[in-house]
């Protein structure tokens, strides 16, 4: 039932409305709304009950194992939420003067420093509001750099075919042409093709390392050399930073610019879609182009650097300073981990993934890259099952829900047919991983004996399998009841 | 180990299963030179108790101000229920609802949100959020370029009465694609874009951006501007404050045909000021542009048994399907803020929202009267406004603001940098959260400070004669 | 699965433990624990997930209609929680000096005043921690009063047979003998018997008005006269205050002492069993006996009154000053209601109950007191169904759960066979009440055609019907796994 | 109307269905004279925003103190997860789990709680909570009177080292039933009940109460006391701090046979100080006394299909069944606090709890050293203690505490009223929440204040000679 179906005309939730009506007769009639917007008219309890019950229809980290590859669904410490929601932080206006902002600025400054250190970059801006915006900032900086060097013939960005969709989409937004680089059978970038594609048109390359295939790009240093020698820059998509946090620094690999998804590696919550934060880090030569604002410290006082201080900045990305509340959460998390804790993140995320990969292989599932180590995630292909039994990755995914596990990422990356990209994260314990593999085995059995069972799944969710095609064909995007 | 559940025994078993001796072996494909990273400058880990202390202290440092700043971020009362429900684990720690059947909570809520936004704006379609108001405008500009098939110019008219940061952000995001934002001057008396000054023949223009209210709080002649644009095949992008819409004509009803694309900052709907974010950008449009819309959209459909349910739809617009040809690169959006906004709107209802708007405006009106009575302070623009107004100060604004801040008062948003031609100007806002006593506190503080500054400025000079 | 079953030896939730181990070698070995207590060893996420999922197995006001008679399950405003949990309130030590307590004391003082005014009593103490403790305080004050008057021959307390179990239990705790007074066919106290029972042994009478039968005691003034004339005092069980809040004052009815259940009438949450708060109000003559502490105001300063200031006090009921946090919630609620709001509570609670009663009668259910007005609750008897169809009140109750409604109170009061005591409260809307009656009708149909269906209910809860007899016979009160 | 959802139309329909003209008609059975109530002195209703302001101001008034008071209420770090989960609507707004099938969340949690408490205390049985530590002791006394069939005296021995408020509350609750609490003196050097001073033949005594640690923080000779009691057919009621149990011998292992009944204040397990409540009282006992236990008890059983589930059990002890013969009148208990405590214990685990105890104790030890170094301040008792200690001051304590409070420091709990024989004594506690700097703050403040008071006391007197 929709909230609108609970609405009754004339109902007012009095405790939430200012008590007196105000005439506003100074606003001429021509500017005034003729009719009230048909928002729901419900009591406070109706709203609370409605949304509390809706919430219960979700899977989430706080209720389920959620091994969604590339998404790093790890535990979001409750302390990060509570401490970022302290009244002093919530009430601060973005334009508050610096003398009323030192507490907040201190957190932001220290977060910049932590991110610099753990990534091995020269400078960090916290401005981007998600990974994709970080990518935008990064590629726009590459563009600004070439422009500043009067090197504007560089019109292409190289992107491996395994890359996340935001990479090519971002390149386009920055007006670059996208050149795809194929992946070889072992999951590494095809170096020969790379060498052919690279050249004076190359503005840069966008790489995810470990890649979205769940393997570490072994020739990263060679790639860096090839691209750099051609005059291009290297962009690091930090979505998979969890795999190497505190162990390997993108700066050491030769990257010029990186973004980090704090809502992955730094455990800020995904919130059913967002918000996130996508800080960018850069090497020395890109520093002048960083997005503003930045937090600077002079003696023991903090202040913001804006366009005025940073004339070459690629610009401002939000009305104020990005997703501050998310940054606070990441700061709290980073301080709780500390330097040793970060390294452990990478280690145990990797341990969990390799352990699950070993179990899955034993259970008879085909690995996409059986000869390789898993990083923090790995890929299983259900091509065989699809061919032999007529059940596909989606059927497995839906059936998993019935067993109380969120499905892994399906059909991404596109390279591997019928793939499941599985990322357990470091915060899950062995029992859960064992349980998941057992259930996968059970489903594989079901697929053999009763494939229709899988096709009809899920059975225990609030709805049965939804008709996506109808949704796109008979568009119903707003209630008109 | 913080947030890692493994016991030593388990680690041993797991390594055995994998067939390696140590965790370090799992990193053996990484070139040796790379794995020697240290991060010595990062402080050692501390526990929740210790970071609690730090955060309580820091939050305390910045707390308990009396805030009259608006300028795109407004302090409204947020019902307690909003964030108590929003931060429930099931909303707070869910991912994007890719597995629809296991995400009906988020999906139905987003569908309800979309419905609320179309009703508030009187538009056909709403997406499920963008990052913030400023970046939403950038996306609206890109969308207009895609949608206006009659225009080839990529020329967008942007009045200077639009929020300066929005102009900057839009420029940052769209200029690489050769899109030009051409600024339109405002009327110095009215503080608005005077429709009479618009060219009779503007040439090939892709879109006109119309803020309502504008950055100065002033109301624009939205009907005439919209009709002018449409008469020249120019799409209209409305930038609106959702709280204001409880009182003002919704963009879908501007002029003869209504705006084409509507966007804005969702913060006033239940998001705390929180140093500027996370907020959310909303975007609505007319039905015919739905396939040009960036960001996620939720659709209502049915399940195998014919029961209604909700799912992400029109994904072919998005980067994960369309890649380099997507309508935008946006992936993660601001879902949790939309959750808060939906609950906020449900708790307020149409009448509550109207009262919030009216009461904010009434407070600002009272403040206008009080400040107007102070010597050396004058209201700048004379046209109708909504809940925010510009004041000019005879004395140096910087000194005044500093003096206010020492008393914990955030006096407003300074306009000097972005509008040097206005002189010493301050944008001031009093929402429904302000009491009469608060307004007096500001007025009296300004009075006192003015007198003091006045005195310092003209030190009693020994009369010469 | 129990939290203990998720435990693994050696697991530590590091962020919640002080970082360093301390030797404490000054505490001699003879005092030291030999072995750690076998508490669960789980990660923070395991605990969060476990308890989040457990919570989802509950019905609650925030998720379900909960028409539990005598319990006043109404909406617990979220603002009351948030505002009572502000750091300044949570951090205040109960022994903080008065100059660091003025904010808290102000709330308590004003709450005392509000409760006095709305009940028409002379003075109020906030000390009792629940209704039953309020009863204890009240009856102990009656005892102290008689003792102070050297009138110690009064050894009996009169209690109507419809009374809540806490009434007779309380009388016993105060060493009184309990005399039961029967109820007449109309639900009023049997005056003739009362007159016979009352006498020089009578210390007082405990009355609930409206009674637990869902009717207002019409002869209350006569009862008051009878008891007072015999030298007894009148105790008012305020559990049903919601029915008359702001409309009728117990003080006006002639009561000498009352308790209020703030967790009912003042909407503090029930918390799955508590905490509550049971402030007591008294008439002039009992004022010296009030439990301490009390909050007093001298000029604009607040301070606590203790035994020293109140030598005749019946004493102290808790180590400090009772359930302060609950009292804060009630204070916030009372301020939001204001005087008009309180009256409306009684009016709409009564409207809802009478409306439901009318619907239930139309739907063919037997009312316990068909000739009477409902107060804020009313009783349906399923005696007929039990006799004719072999399904009892418990079967109806369990089946209701399957339809998403919490059951009304069953088998209380004991007077009415197969009873359902239904209390909708003022915060539910008509649609919900209509829905409930519809479902009751549906179940009545099921009872006719498929009584086994009811006997087997519930079907949709986390467990099927539980074996209470086994629970009591084969005691398993702690996990020994 | 606050929290009332009715629209005018609905009210009309409902009145029609009932068959009356107005809501007032529904009150027509109430004698007319009674319904004319007004409540004019209650302020008019205000909305959530307005009460928010008031509460923020008032909370702010009392906030940000540095607290060294213990005395039965201790400031421990509470993991954020505890109250974020505890206040989830499903726990927060549920009733007592009378419909077990619809309350498995609360019931299973309570069963887990009972298990944790039996393990912490090394007892067989735990109930599901009483109001607080003090009233739990009163219930324990009543229970002992029921349980000790060999004793007819209703005489309970209570050492003066037990929390004075506990003695008062127990007296308040049990004295009407002719139960006598007979106080036992403490050893003035040790601050404990000296077993050597116990009579060889105590006569008919029902129970002996043994606090561990006692109110002074001092450790009692629990083994010897327990054995002495049992030797004389006296039941042992232990009153313990649950955090201390992470380090100290659990009462179930005291002496040869262990304590018979264990109770105490649950606050240290996850409840904020919160001005003294809500906290919760816990109670455990040996198996043979289970039917004498007051309060709710949860049992594990099976459902129709044999699946395990949880339900209230042994209800025949309780007032709603047994009425005037019930074990207690308790009905509503402190369930939500038990929810917090259960989550707290799960989050801390055995090792975490031990570290909290050890770290609190270590801090207090450091404080003892620092304060001991101040002139005019001396530690009073010499026996081993846990996390709390008594200091005697040469200067007037009231002045010292007032001076501390002006600096926002709550110095401790004054003992003067309850223990006049000790003189100017203060009970001081430093839990794990205190840093070295905090300890220094107190020590330095005391030093400064002492010097100042000293100076004021002996104003420089003009030397006569
Ligand atoms: C590999 C990769 N790159 C980029 C992104 C985009 O990040 P965001 O969703 O924060 O915009 C994602 C996240 O989904 C990702 O997995
Ligand atoms: C009529 C009546 N009296 C007394 C009580 C006891 O109140 P409490 O549960 O707060 O102790 C109740 C509550 O259940 C009740 O309904």
PDB file of C-alpha atoms and ligand atoms in Angstrom, chain C residues 70 130-132 135 164 166-167 208 212 237 239 259 261 263-264, chain D residues 95 131 331-332, ligand 2:
ATOM      1  CA  UNK C  70      -5.743  -1.831  29.652  1.00  0.00           C
ATOM      2  CA  UNK C 130       5.901   1.780  37.310  1.00  0.00           C
ATOM      3  CA  UNK C 131       2.209   1.518  38.004  1.00  0.00           C
ATOM      4  CA  UNK C 132       2.658  -1.268  40.510  1.00  0.00           C
ATOM      5  CA  UNK C 135       0.283   1.438  43.863  1.00  0.00           C
ATOM      6  CA  UNK C 164      -5.868  -5.691  37.890  1.00  0.00           C
ATOM      7  CA  UNK C 166      -1.271  -5.627  40.831  1.00  0.00           C
ATOM      8  CA  UNK C 167      -3.967  -4.220  43.147  1.00  0.00           C
ATOM      9  CA  UNK C 208      -9.883   1.697  38.679  1.00  0.00           C
ATOM     10  CA  UNK C 212     -11.001  -2.688  33.609  1.00  0.00           C
ATOM     11  CA  UNK C 237      -5.501   3.047  39.850  1.00  0.00           C
ATOM     12  CA  UNK C 239      -4.027   2.788  34.394  1.00  0.00           C
ATOM     13  CA  UNK C 259      -1.022   6.651  40.480  1.00  0.00           C
ATOM     14  CA  UNK C 261       0.972   5.039  34.258  1.00  0.00           C
ATOM     15  CA  UNK C 263       3.815   4.598  29.877  1.00  0.00           C
ATOM     16  CA  UNK C 264       0.141   4.448  29.021  1.00  0.00           C
TER      17      UNK C 264
ATOM     18  CA  UNK D  95       4.434  -4.308  24.843  1.00  0.00           C
ATOM     19  CA  UNK D 131      13.140  -1.832  38.551  1.00  0.00           C
ATOM     20  CA  UNK D 331       4.217  -6.010  36.295  1.00  0.00           C
ATOM     21  CA  UNK D 332       5.910  -3.497  33.995  1.00  0.00           C
TER      22      UNK D 332
HETATM   23  C1  LIG E   2      -5.476  -1.590  35.466  1.00  0.00           C
HETATM   24  C2  LIG E   2      -4.016  -1.661  35.706  1.00  0.00           C
HETATM   25  N1  LIG E   2      -3.537  -1.424  36.931  1.00  0.00           N
HETATM   26  C3  LIG E   2      -2.197  -1.485  37.201  1.00  0.00           C
HETATM   27  C4  LIG E   2      -1.298  -1.817  36.238  1.00  0.00           C
HETATM   28  C5  LIG E   2       0.142  -1.966  36.630  1.00  0.00           C
HETATM   29  O1  LIG E   2       0.944  -0.993  36.071  1.00  0.00           O
HETATM   30  P1  LIG E   2       2.457  -1.322  35.744  1.00  0.00           P
HETATM   31  O2  LIG E   2       2.468  -2.386  34.745  1.00  0.00           O
HETATM   32  O3  LIG E   2       3.005  -0.039  35.245  1.00  0.00           O
HETATM   33  O4  LIG E   2       3.123  -1.730  36.991  1.00  0.00           O
HETATM   34  C6  LIG E   2      -1.756  -2.055  34.944  1.00  0.00           C
HETATM   35  C7  LIG E   2      -0.808  -2.318  33.847  1.00  0.00           C
HETATM   36  O5  LIG E   2      -0.603  -3.329  33.310  1.00  0.00           O
HETATM   37  C8  LIG E   2      -3.140  -1.994  34.679  1.00  0.00           C
HETATM   38  O6  LIG E   2      -3.601  -2.240  33.449  1.00  0.00           O
END
